[in-house]
Amino acid sequence: MNAHESTDLEESMFVAEPLGVEDPRVHPAWLPPEAFRALGARRVLVHGDGLLVDTVLDEVTRACTRYGGRVWHSPSWDVEVDLVLTLRDADELPNSAVEAARSAAEAALVDVADGATLGDEGFLLARAGELTVVLADAPAGLLYGLFHVVRLCAGAFDPARPPELHRPALRRRMLNHWDNVAVHPVMGQVERGYAGGSIFWAGGRPRGDLARIREYGRLLAASGINAISVNNVNVGRAEAMLLTDRLGDVTEIADVLRPYGIRVHLSVTFAAPVVLGGLTSADPFDEDVRAWWAATTRRVYERIDDFGGYLVKADSEGQPGPFTYGRDHADGANLLAEALAPYGGVVHWRAFVYNHHQDWRDRSTDRARAAYDHFAPLDGRFRTNVVLQVKFGPVDFQTREPVSPVLAAMPATRIAVELQVTQEYTGQQRHVCHLGPCWSEVLRFAPWGPGGRTIADVATGEAGTGGGLVAVANTGDDLFWTGHPLAQANLYTFGRLAWDPRLDATAVLDEWMTLTFPPSATAEPELVRRTLHEIMDDSWRTYERYTAPLGVGFMVHPGDHYGPDVDGYEYSRWGTYHFADRDGVGVDRSRASGTGFAGQYPPYWADVYESPQTCPDELLLFFHHVPYTHVLHSGSTVIQHIYDTHFAGVEEVAVMRRRWQTLNGMIDPTVYERVAERLDEQVRCATEWRDQINTYFFRKSGIPDARGRRIH
Ligand code: GCV
């Protein structure tokens, strides 16, 4: 629409209903129509131009059509409005009230931020007399501002609301889909996917449901996410071809997500010059290889001019990499970065590199050490458009791990922190496990010691040049997007924490509840809210209580990683052992007598972790092998702690289920039923965990439960 075309959109624009409103295939998640009621009942003026401004208009128009409000786009006559969404550099409007509101917002900006720029994605929300104003420098800021108004509901129109400035702390807030194009014989359509098939791919082809992808983009934008990789980091033949012959499939996705400010990235195989280009080598120092990447990347940008870049898993779990050619990972990453640089693209290079053919008899090799050993010596050698993507913990997304020491070891490298929203090790979206508190702990951790810079600061980087936050997606073609309806909260929370890592995880959960279960459409809203908090707030710690104890990790069933199997990985090649014997349990990672992993931390934490006397209880068995009679800071012995937490964890899950039952009849019955089924499974599985873990350690240690409960 032309900027100065003055149109009453209510009358002239045809806007399709968002998917999910009339379409029973999909739940609207945190954007149900009801969440737009406060906005949709208002008179709204949108001023500015651009693709994302059109998206704002589209959203506002739909809401107003439904709830009786009105919308104008840059009108050239006087209109009375309640909300103005305007770009700062948009022309003056012949409307004195609106112009007064814009000046008031500018003045508010001087007050709250010394008139600073709002940036590519930031916005200011302010009251100006009877009006609410959202001011942005760029269209994406206007879109984020709109979703903020939606989140605030009627609060956005509160005359007493002070001005608020919002700018994302992290520039890139990215989701990685581990979606296969072709169905993998073991991993299926989505590797570690617990929400049905892929939104993007089905049986070797694009899934073709562009309306659903668009709806997904909407949800992601409303949570703050602005980048996505659309295929698995394990790249097979069909997936490799997305870079060349099947680039059109990626272009189509990029076109659909662009109006929501989401840039598309692609996982590529390091062997692409061989696999796709017919070269005999993929050696980063080979001129033909460099030329192949340059030409291939140019063709990508010819089709997708805002393409985000490449994501690479190299020399890891069977994926090819630079080691084949005697090169290191800086050489490998820089090769791709060089090809992307002319277009402003980045390469996300994963630090998840370890020996997955370890001999369990070899006590000197420690998987936890691997990423640091490989990457820390390379600090300073990566090009500026390389982002080193580091899993938050040193092993593999366990329920409890220390923060990876790599995050503090590479000050001259752009670092992204990788989280896992898909619940591979945290209940696979059959269990309620709200991960916000876990991620907040990670992001607030100060690796150089209390009061120092945090992990969020590392991801932000100096002057915002950090690599951002990345997470493995938990979504699929399931009716509820995420399998477990309450797992939607994890995706929402990831986006919000990536926008602002200082947010309180429980407050974010509350936001999600208000949007997903709008009070105006819910019988007994306070009861629903309270019950959801009781079920979800502490659910990560509950999950921790009934699974592997005190940070030792794994103990899951090999392969599918679901349910208990205490020794399942104990004699395997994967390097994830607990070393339980009749006297004690845990991995000695101290410098003095163990693998030395504790020494990879800056001095403060290296000292804390070095000794069982100072190591925090929740990580004790990650760092130390201790007798079952070792007394924790809590005052309990290790063995009694194992018994107590496992009995408590199952009781907590039983209480969750009872609480959920009190919501029967108060919320959408399809949501109610799905969660109820999954809570039955959670109770069953938690009971299995409790009994296997308690029995295992009772048999190993011979020490009875001090409280005489039944152990088999
Ligand atoms: C995509 C773990 C998972 C793998 C995954 C890998 C990774 O090992 O079990 O399925 O592969 O992490 O992060 O690359």
XYZ file of C-alpha atoms and ligand atoms in Angstrom:
726
model
C 0.000 0.000 0.000
C 1.220 3.475 -0.864
C 2.361 5.495 2.128
C 0.105 8.377 1.539
C -2.872 6.571 0.273
C -5.460 7.279 2.906
C -7.655 4.336 3.291
C -10.051 3.086 5.835
C -8.685 -0.419 5.928
C -11.673 -1.795 7.675
C -13.581 -1.285 4.487
C -10.969 -1.827 1.829
C -8.608 -4.553 2.920
C -9.378 -8.190 2.659
C -7.546 -10.019 5.400
C -7.583 -13.765 5.659
C -8.229 -15.125 9.119
C -5.050 -16.429 10.727
C -4.667 -20.152 10.638
C -5.925 -21.656 13.840
C -9.014 -19.563 14.221
C -11.215 -21.540 11.901
C -8.759 -24.328 11.154
C -9.035 -27.152 13.658
C -5.665 -28.575 12.545
C -3.805 -26.101 14.633
C -4.005 -24.512 18.051
C -3.424 -20.732 18.117
C -0.847 -21.030 20.945
C -0.051 -17.578 22.404
C -1.907 -15.688 19.691
C -5.563 -16.640 20.050
C -7.959 -14.007 18.668
C -9.054 -13.219 22.221
C -5.546 -11.993 23.054
C -6.161 -9.193 20.527
C -9.403 -8.011 22.120
C -8.021 -4.900 23.832
C -6.239 -3.832 20.670
C -9.047 -4.811 18.328
C -11.629 -2.724 20.129
C -9.553 0.472 19.653
C -9.113 3.089 16.937
C -5.642 2.549 15.557
C -3.488 4.604 13.248
C -0.453 3.093 11.538
C 2.012 5.462 9.946
C 4.964 4.350 7.833
C 5.766 2.014 4.979
C 7.494 -1.246 4.330
C 6.849 -4.938 4.242
C 6.720 -5.274 8.019
C 4.503 -2.219 8.339
C 2.097 -4.041 6.045
C 2.245 -6.960 8.483
C 1.390 -4.596 11.325
C -1.552 -3.274 9.334
C -2.660 -6.772 8.548
C -2.561 -7.793 12.227
C -4.341 -4.686 13.428
C -6.970 -4.939 10.728
C -7.799 -8.528 11.599
C -8.116 -7.644 15.270
C -10.270 -4.596 14.579
C -12.475 -6.478 12.162
C -13.156 -8.998 14.883
C -13.601 -6.671 17.843
C -15.139 -3.570 16.310
C -12.194 -1.183 16.235
C -10.987 0.875 13.262
C -7.710 1.220 11.418
C -6.182 3.981 9.322
C -2.962 3.945 7.375
C -1.339 7.382 7.166
C -4.634 9.272 6.712
C -4.501 12.792 5.316
C -7.434 13.975 7.371
C -8.138 14.320 11.069
C -9.123 11.120 12.832
C -9.635 10.383 16.506
C -7.538 7.460 17.609
C -6.507 5.521 20.729
C -3.275 4.032 19.457
C -0.643 5.318 17.039
C 2.041 3.022 15.671
C 4.506 5.171 13.759
C 7.934 5.139 12.243
C 10.042 8.022 13.438
C 11.055 9.183 10.013
C 7.598 8.926 8.473
C 6.316 12.222 7.013
C 4.240 14.596 9.087
C 0.541 13.873 9.040
C -2.092 16.575 8.711
C -3.488 15.577 12.049
C -2.668 17.765 15.040
C -3.509 15.157 17.696
C -1.298 12.543 16.121
C 1.549 14.975 15.607
C 1.298 16.068 19.238
C 1.449 12.424 20.254
C 4.546 11.849 18.124
C 6.278 14.832 19.696
C 5.333 13.592 23.137
C 6.845 10.207 22.340
C 10.046 11.877 21.106
C 10.201 13.849 24.347
C 9.655 10.647 26.336
C 12.515 9.070 24.432
C 14.778 11.910 25.496
C 13.700 11.292 29.101
C 14.188 7.537 29.146
C 17.152 7.203 26.807
C 18.589 10.597 26.092
C 16.978 10.547 22.659
C 19.007 7.486 21.663
C 18.177 5.649 18.486
C 15.752 2.796 18.753
C 17.698 0.670 16.314
C 16.577 -1.922 13.796
C 14.196 -3.661 16.148
C 13.599 -1.432 19.169
C 10.557 0.646 20.022
C 9.250 3.106 22.549
C 5.796 2.806 24.057
C 4.460 5.946 25.683
C 1.220 7.599 26.676
C 0.530 11.016 25.197
C -2.637 12.507 26.611
C -5.464 10.170 25.648
C -3.283 8.215 23.268
C -0.855 5.338 23.374
C 2.046 5.745 20.960
C 4.476 3.164 19.659
C 7.474 4.787 18.039
C 10.102 2.860 16.070
C 13.060 3.639 13.842
C 12.446 0.661 11.575
C 9.464 -1.479 10.537
C 10.608 -4.486 12.606
C 10.465 -2.273 15.711
C 6.882 -1.408 14.888
C 5.999 -5.097 14.619
C 7.632 -5.910 17.960
C 5.897 -2.891 19.444
C 2.561 -4.153 18.187
C 3.083 -7.554 19.812
C 4.062 -5.769 23.008
C 0.747 -3.927 22.944
C -0.993 -7.285 22.517
C 0.922 -8.710 25.494
C -0.057 -5.790 27.683
C -3.777 -6.132 26.807
C -5.756 -3.270 28.351
C -2.625 -2.247 30.270
C -1.261 -0.727 27.058
C -3.995 1.907 27.304
C -3.568 2.682 30.999
C -3.287 6.503 31.288
C -0.791 6.090 34.113
C 1.583 3.875 32.144
C 5.112 5.327 32.171
C 7.120 5.331 28.935
C 8.995 2.131 28.152
C 11.959 1.624 25.871
C 12.498 -1.867 24.456
C 15.538 -2.913 22.474
C 16.607 -6.527 22.150
C 19.707 -7.372 24.161
C 20.735 -9.941 21.593
C 20.817 -9.180 17.922
C 20.228 -12.719 16.690
C 17.558 -14.813 18.407
C 17.577 -18.001 16.495
C 15.868 -21.353 16.305
C 17.547 -24.390 14.810
C 15.230 -26.985 13.363
C 16.623 -30.482 13.350
C 14.141 -31.311 10.576
C 15.150 -33.790 7.903
C 13.926 -33.309 4.362
C 13.902 -37.051 3.746
C 12.735 -39.309 6.551
C 15.825 -40.671 8.307
C 15.668 -44.424 8.934
C 16.412 -44.012 12.656
C 15.724 -40.392 13.523
C 12.596 -39.987 11.394
C 11.386 -36.728 9.895
C 12.563 -34.594 12.810
C 15.613 -35.619 14.802
C 14.714 -35.434 18.492
C 11.314 -34.120 17.473
C 8.406 -34.805 19.813
C 5.684 -32.896 18.020
C 4.886 -34.991 14.991
C 6.293 -34.317 11.539
C 8.061 -31.257 10.222
C 6.340 -27.980 9.455
C 8.667 -27.603 6.466
C 9.313 -31.065 5.013
C 7.448 -34.296 4.431
C 8.906 -37.495 3.013
C 11.640 -35.878 0.934
C 9.660 -32.885 -0.322
C 8.494 -29.504 0.950
C 5.408 -30.015 3.044
C 3.732 -27.279 1.069
C 1.589 -25.825 3.850
C 2.720 -22.233 3.503
C -0.176 -20.928 5.575
C 1.114 -22.923 8.488
C 4.660 -21.654 8.013
C 3.315 -18.120 7.964
C 1.413 -18.759 11.171
C 4.583 -20.148 12.686
C 6.435 -16.981 11.693
C 3.758 -14.958 13.452
C 4.159 -16.922 16.659
C 7.930 -16.666 16.546
C 7.872 -12.924 15.876
C 5.467 -12.413 18.779
C 7.981 -14.096 21.073
C 10.929 -12.116 19.653
C 12.674 -14.722 17.468
C 14.210 -13.334 14.267
C 16.182 -16.160 12.658
C 15.642 -19.803 11.862
C 17.579 -22.637 10.274
C 15.259 -24.944 8.412
C 17.097 -28.260 8.249
C 18.941 -30.605 10.540
C 22.588 -30.048 11.454
C 23.104 -33.676 10.466
C 22.969 -33.115 6.740
C 22.104 -36.055 4.481
C 21.977 -36.171 0.693
C 18.510 -34.653 0.290
C 19.246 -31.945 2.860
C 22.598 -31.074 1.241
C 20.820 -30.233 -1.993
C 18.887 -27.386 -0.393
C 22.025 -25.341 -0.990
C 21.953 -25.820 -4.749
C 19.382 -27.755 -6.767
C 16.660 -27.343 -4.168
C 17.349 -23.757 -3.222
C 13.875 -22.891 -4.495
C 12.400 -24.799 -1.528
C 14.342 -22.574 0.852
C 13.438 -19.430 -1.069
C 9.777 -20.268 -0.647
C 10.141 -20.540 3.130
C 12.180 -17.320 3.291
C 9.468 -15.482 1.348
C 6.787 -16.625 3.768
C 8.748 -15.772 6.916
C 10.114 -12.420 5.732
C 6.966 -10.408 6.573
C 7.482 -11.428 10.204
C 11.107 -10.293 10.288
C 12.545 -13.802 10.327
C 15.655 -14.560 8.296
C 16.327 -18.022 7.030
C 19.599 -19.893 7.550
C 20.641 -23.254 6.178
C 22.563 -26.175 7.683
C 25.182 -27.236 5.173
C 27.600 -30.114 4.967
C 31.278 -29.300 5.027
C 31.681 -31.864 2.246
C 29.359 -29.913 -0.073
C 32.053 -29.170 -2.686
C 32.520 -32.934 -3.044
C 28.930 -34.061 -2.560
C 27.326 -31.345 -4.665
C 30.134 -29.781 -6.656
C 31.869 -32.904 -7.908
C 35.259 -31.742 -6.589
C 37.695 -34.265 -5.222
C 38.304 -32.367 -1.995
C 36.655 -30.014 0.472
C 40.009 -28.807 1.819
C 39.664 -25.208 3.018
C 43.062 -24.368 1.562
C 42.177 -25.579 -1.926
C 41.489 -22.706 -4.339
C 38.818 -24.656 -6.222
C 36.999 -25.304 -2.974
C 37.059 -21.627 -2.078
C 35.817 -20.707 -5.537
C 33.013 -23.277 -5.272
C 31.792 -21.852 -1.959
C 32.017 -18.307 -3.330
C 29.990 -19.109 -6.455
C 27.444 -21.225 -4.585
C 26.921 -18.570 -1.947
C 26.525 -15.891 -4.604
C 23.732 -17.929 -6.159
C 22.027 -18.229 -2.768
C 22.006 -14.451 -2.339
C 20.736 -13.938 -5.858
C 17.609 -15.810 -4.794
C 17.404 -14.778 -1.122
C 18.966 -11.379 -0.636
C 18.434 -11.374 3.148
C 19.663 -14.954 3.609
C 21.082 -15.314 7.147
C 23.965 -17.702 6.570
C 25.192 -21.226 7.182
C 25.059 -23.498 10.207
C 27.669 -26.233 10.410
C 28.196 -29.333 12.506
C 31.650 -30.517 11.486
C 33.830 -33.398 12.666
C 31.088 -34.383 15.044
C 29.104 -37.582 15.342
C 30.048 -38.663 11.831
C 29.621 -35.323 10.032
C 32.537 -34.366 7.745
C 34.880 -31.533 8.677
C 38.275 -29.920 8.264
C 40.118 -32.604 10.282
C 39.959 -34.814 7.173
C 42.389 -32.413 5.497
C 44.597 -31.816 8.510
C 43.023 -28.366 9.024
C 41.537 -26.998 12.209
C 38.100 -25.574 12.859
C 39.156 -21.956 12.375
C 40.328 -22.898 8.878
C 37.022 -24.655 8.238
C 34.781 -21.907 9.574
C 36.735 -19.137 7.855
C 36.303 -20.836 4.489
C 32.535 -20.495 4.675
C 32.717 -17.098 6.349
C 34.792 -15.761 3.472
C 32.099 -16.805 1.016
C 29.334 -15.199 3.097
C 31.148 -11.971 3.967
C 30.322 -9.948 0.826
C 26.607 -10.335 1.570
C 26.671 -9.777 5.333
C 25.955 -13.442 6.095
C 27.289 -15.331 9.097
C 28.416 -18.871 9.653
C 27.265 -20.506 12.875
C 29.959 -23.053 13.583
C 29.113 -25.534 16.303
C 31.573 -26.336 19.070
C 29.935 -29.708 19.719
C 33.024 -31.718 18.741
C 34.092 -34.771 20.731
C 35.228 -38.351 20.305
C 32.115 -40.480 19.999
C 34.149 -43.663 19.717
C 35.548 -43.581 23.209
C 36.563 -46.739 25.068
C 34.732 -46.799 28.389
C 37.809 -48.392 29.967
C 39.827 -45.262 29.159
C 39.459 -42.997 32.188
C 41.744 -40.299 30.821
C 39.394 -39.140 28.041
C 36.648 -36.824 29.255
C 33.916 -35.769 26.834
C 33.231 -32.686 28.970
C 36.709 -31.378 28.170
C 36.458 -31.789 24.401
C 34.922 -28.503 23.214
C 37.355 -26.411 25.258
C 40.338 -28.494 24.190
C 39.414 -28.137 20.527
C 38.306 -24.522 20.446
C 39.891 -22.414 23.201
C 43.312 -22.477 21.473
C 41.645 -21.057 18.326
C 40.443 -17.860 20.012
C 41.220 -14.849 17.848
C 41.542 -16.838 14.632
C 37.936 -16.723 13.454
C 36.749 -14.162 10.937
C 34.348 -11.579 12.315
C 31.372 -13.194 10.586
C 31.942 -16.530 12.325
C 29.744 -17.203 15.330
C 30.923 -20.094 17.452
C 27.780 -21.833 18.666
C 28.376 -23.482 22.043
C 25.961 -25.774 23.882
C 25.190 -24.289 27.275
C 26.773 -27.212 29.085
C 29.948 -29.179 28.369
C 28.194 -32.478 27.617
C 24.779 -32.484 25.986
C 21.709 -30.571 27.174
C 21.353 -32.550 30.389
C 18.767 -31.545 32.972
C 21.603 -30.186 35.096
C 25.078 -29.363 33.865
C 27.587 -26.694 34.784
C 27.844 -23.891 32.250
C 30.350 -24.710 29.495
C 33.807 -23.278 30.234
C 34.203 -22.493 26.514
C 31.819 -19.585 27.057
C 34.433 -17.851 29.197
C 37.501 -18.908 27.289
C 37.252 -17.098 23.977
C 37.078 -13.312 24.454
C 38.181 -12.650 20.864
C 35.458 -14.823 19.293
C 31.772 -14.118 18.715
C 29.922 -16.667 20.818
C 26.321 -17.871 20.609
C 24.876 -19.920 23.453
C 22.900 -22.952 22.305
C 19.925 -24.190 24.336
C 17.580 -27.062 23.634
C 13.890 -26.243 23.596
C 13.072 -29.667 22.244
C 13.031 -31.763 25.386
C 15.395 -34.544 24.346
C 16.649 -35.099 27.876
C 13.946 -33.302 29.814
C 10.854 -35.409 29.257
C 10.391 -35.285 25.490
C 7.251 -33.183 25.682
C 5.476 -36.008 27.440
C 6.512 -34.511 30.781
C 5.756 -31.013 32.011
C 9.173 -29.407 32.336
C 9.246 -25.642 32.151
C 12.819 -24.803 31.228
C 12.732 -21.035 31.818
C 14.339 -21.260 35.274
C 17.142 -23.469 33.912
C 17.905 -21.037 31.083
C 17.754 -18.053 33.423
C 20.316 -19.700 35.678
C 22.577 -20.271 32.690
C 22.191 -16.735 31.348
C 22.775 -15.154 34.751
C 25.773 -17.295 35.596
C 28.907 -15.199 36.098
C 31.791 -17.389 34.879
C 34.493 -15.060 36.203
C 32.933 -15.025 39.660
C 29.951 -13.427 41.408
C 29.206 -9.876 40.327
C 31.178 -10.226 37.099
C 30.033 -10.451 33.503
C 27.411 -13.055 32.810
C 26.739 -15.604 30.097
C 24.087 -13.232 28.738
C 26.849 -10.611 28.446
C 29.006 -13.070 26.504
C 26.148 -13.752 24.058
C 25.506 -10.007 23.767
C 29.180 -9.241 23.171
C 30.970 -5.938 23.322
C 28.786 -3.269 21.725
C 26.253 -5.903 20.724
C 28.641 -7.866 18.515
C 28.061 -11.179 20.274
C 26.627 -14.256 18.624
C 23.245 -14.230 20.361
C 21.111 -17.050 21.612
C 20.155 -20.140 19.668
C 17.855 -23.024 20.536
C 16.864 -26.310 19.028
C 13.175 -26.023 18.165
C 10.436 -28.114 19.786
C 7.772 -27.634 17.122
C 6.193 -29.865 14.517
C 3.000 -30.451 12.602
C 1.169 -31.452 15.780
C -2.208 -29.881 16.540
C -0.636 -28.004 19.484
C 2.660 -27.320 17.648
C 4.664 -28.857 20.499
C 3.018 -32.190 21.349
C 2.478 -31.228 24.972
C 0.396 -28.048 24.983
C 2.286 -26.717 28.009
C 5.582 -27.120 26.125
C 4.512 -24.118 24.044
C 5.621 -22.090 27.047
C 9.217 -23.216 26.543
C 9.315 -21.866 23.003
C 7.699 -18.599 24.055
C 10.080 -18.262 26.994
C 13.115 -18.890 24.831
C 12.150 -16.034 22.524
C 11.468 -13.654 25.390
C 14.719 -14.468 27.222
C 16.631 -14.054 23.969
C 15.092 -10.594 23.656
C 15.879 -9.775 27.266
C 17.864 -12.318 29.307
C 17.180 -10.351 32.486
C 13.468 -11.130 32.406
C 12.182 -13.217 35.260
C 11.258 -16.694 33.994
C 8.122 -16.875 36.124
C 6.948 -13.476 34.908
C 7.463 -14.640 31.320
C 5.443 -17.735 32.088
C 2.715 -15.505 33.421
C 2.724 -13.530 30.158
C 2.418 -16.758 28.209
C -0.535 -17.825 30.368
C -2.344 -14.532 29.913
C -1.994 -14.763 26.144
C -2.706 -18.474 25.781
C -5.535 -18.688 28.302
C -6.947 -15.144 28.037
C -8.713 -14.256 31.284
C -11.643 -12.802 29.353
C -12.261 -16.188 27.724
C -11.550 -18.395 30.707
C -13.895 -19.448 33.451
C -12.228 -18.758 36.806
C -9.123 -17.084 35.309
C -7.345 -16.673 38.630
C -7.791 -20.329 39.482
C -6.463 -21.330 36.065
C -3.464 -19.044 36.407
C -2.662 -20.192 39.949
C -3.001 -23.844 39.020
C -0.784 -23.492 35.959
C 1.875 -21.790 38.062
C 1.658 -24.526 40.681
C 2.128 -27.136 37.977
C 4.769 -25.427 35.850
C 6.908 -23.038 37.925
C 9.054 -25.679 39.595
C 8.545 -28.475 37.076
C 12.185 -28.460 35.887
C 13.378 -29.101 39.448
C 10.722 -31.774 39.887
C 11.978 -33.470 36.731
C 15.520 -33.237 38.073
C 14.439 -34.829 41.371
C 13.133 -38.029 39.804
C 15.857 -38.489 37.153
C 19.685 -38.682 37.271
C 20.887 -37.305 40.630
C 23.220 -34.432 41.557
C 24.330 -33.475 38.050
C 25.683 -36.902 37.072
C 23.526 -36.886 33.912
C 22.316 -39.441 31.383
C 21.044 -42.740 32.905
C 18.545 -42.577 30.044
C 17.549 -45.328 27.674
C 20.160 -45.441 24.875
C 19.178 -44.210 21.440
C 15.783 -42.684 22.130
C 16.921 -41.069 25.412
C 13.518 -41.554 27.055
C 12.978 -43.162 30.437
C 15.512 -44.662 32.861
C 18.312 -47.083 32.083
C 20.960 -46.450 34.726
C 23.750 -48.395 33.047
C 22.450 -47.889 29.514
C 25.464 -45.800 28.511
C 27.920 -47.053 31.130
C 29.879 -49.375 28.855
C 29.254 -47.568 25.573
C 31.424 -45.423 23.280
C 29.626 -42.154 23.926
C 31.649 -40.936 26.891
C 28.773 -40.403 29.307
C 29.500 -42.454 32.413
C 28.552 -42.278 36.095
C 31.074 -44.784 37.499
C 28.811 -46.058 40.277
C 30.321 -48.882 42.304
C 29.589 -50.322 45.739
C 31.311 -47.423 47.501
C 30.276 -44.350 45.568
C 29.251 -42.590 42.389
C 30.227 -39.653 40.168
C 32.955 -38.501 37.787
C 36.182 -37.116 39.186
C 36.828 -34.063 37.045
C 39.083 -32.306 39.534
C 42.566 -31.142 38.633
C 44.097 -32.909 41.619
C 42.953 -36.448 40.936
C 40.562 -36.432 37.983
C 40.322 -35.419 34.342
C 41.241 -31.802 35.035
C 38.021 -30.453 33.543
C 37.436 -28.228 36.614
C 40.610 -26.396 35.648
C 39.054 -25.182 32.388
C 37.101 -22.518 34.326
C 38.393 -19.108 35.317
C 40.000 -19.239 38.786
C 36.938 -18.502 40.931
C 34.875 -21.449 39.652
C 37.889 -23.676 39.067
C 38.473 -23.461 42.829
C 34.807 -23.876 43.774
C 34.382 -26.948 41.569
C 37.737 -28.480 42.504
C 36.715 -29.620 45.958
C 33.676 -31.662 47.022
C 33.558 -29.384 50.068
C 32.845 -26.287 47.979
C 31.182 -27.742 44.884
C 27.432 -26.921 44.827
C 25.314 -29.960 45.726
C 23.419 -30.000 42.450
C 26.675 -30.492 40.511
C 28.544 -32.674 42.970
C 28.496 -35.885 40.922
C 29.371 -34.032 37.724
C 32.680 -33.012 39.307
C 33.413 -35.651 41.926
C 33.277 -39.326 42.697
C 32.168 -39.495 46.330
C 31.093 -42.191 48.793
C 27.364 -42.713 49.263
C 27.833 -41.518 52.822
C 29.280 -38.173 51.739
C 27.366 -35.407 53.499
C 25.979 -32.683 51.238
C 25.682 -29.004 52.123
C 22.008 -29.776 52.647
C 22.971 -32.035 55.580
C 21.768 -35.188 53.856
C 24.029 -37.992 52.664
C 24.299 -38.644 48.939
C 22.402 -41.932 49.200
C 19.642 -40.462 51.345
C 19.382 -37.502 48.980
C 18.887 -39.918 46.083
C 16.088 -41.727 47.909
C 14.411 -38.568 49.203
C 14.419 -36.676 45.927
C 13.127 -39.640 43.962
C 10.246 -40.255 46.344
C 9.491 -36.534 46.428
C 9.684 -36.111 42.653
C 7.046 -38.744 42.000
C 4.763 -37.306 44.676
C 5.096 -33.887 43.060
C 4.077 -35.288 39.693
C 1.056 -36.981 41.264
C 0.099 -33.616 42.762
C 0.526 -31.953 39.356
C -1.907 -34.441 37.899
C -4.469 -33.841 40.662
C -4.161 -30.100 40.182
C -4.646 -30.396 36.464
C -7.832 -32.398 37.074
C -9.318 -29.404 38.887
C -9.226 -27.514 35.559
C -11.531 -29.971 33.832
C -14.362 -27.975 32.271
C -12.610 -24.642 32.677
C -10.371 -24.661 29.632
C -10.468 -25.873 26.033
C -11.332 -29.595 26.335
C -8.821 -30.635 23.667
C -6.027 -28.968 25.631
C -7.344 -30.466 28.838
C -7.424 -33.999 27.429
C -4.005 -33.858 25.802
C -2.337 -32.619 28.987
C -4.266 -35.126 31.104
C -3.035 -38.016 28.929
C 0.518 -36.788 29.144
C 0.362 -36.379 32.905
C -0.692 -40.023 33.171
C 2.425 -40.937 31.220
C 4.532 -38.605 33.347
C 3.344 -40.293 36.535
C 4.080 -43.719 35.037
C 7.521 -42.748 33.781
C 8.521 -40.852 36.934
C 7.563 -43.903 38.997
C 9.776 -46.049 36.785
C 12.655 -43.592 37.234
C 12.180 -43.566 41.020
C 12.071 -47.318 41.318
C 14.967 -48.058 39.002
C 17.245 -45.397 40.462
C 16.446 -46.156 44.082
C 16.722 -49.911 43.580
C 19.953 -49.565 41.645
C 21.638 -47.503 44.340
C 20.234 -49.571 47.180
C 21.641 -52.715 45.560
C 25.001 -51.067 44.850
C 25.419 -49.475 48.262
C 23.507 -51.839 50.521
C 22.445 -48.779 52.518
C 18.734 -48.791 53.434
C 16.465 -45.772 53.264
C 16.576 -44.007 56.627
C 12.812 -43.562 56.403
C 12.091 -47.204 55.663
C 10.164 -46.673 52.438
C 9.740 -49.471 49.973
C 12.703 -50.015 47.691
C 12.623 -53.057 45.456
C 21.511 -33.469 15.793
C 22.841 -35.032 20.637
C 21.603 -35.606 20.016
C 21.754 -35.742 18.512
C 22.095 -34.371 17.931
C 23.386 -33.894 18.594
C 23.801 -32.502 18.148
O 23.903 -35.934 20.554
O 21.299 -36.827 20.611
O 20.545 -36.231 17.988
O 22.230 -34.413 16.547
O 23.197 -33.844 19.991
O 23.610 -31.583 18.921
O 24.310 -32.363 17.067
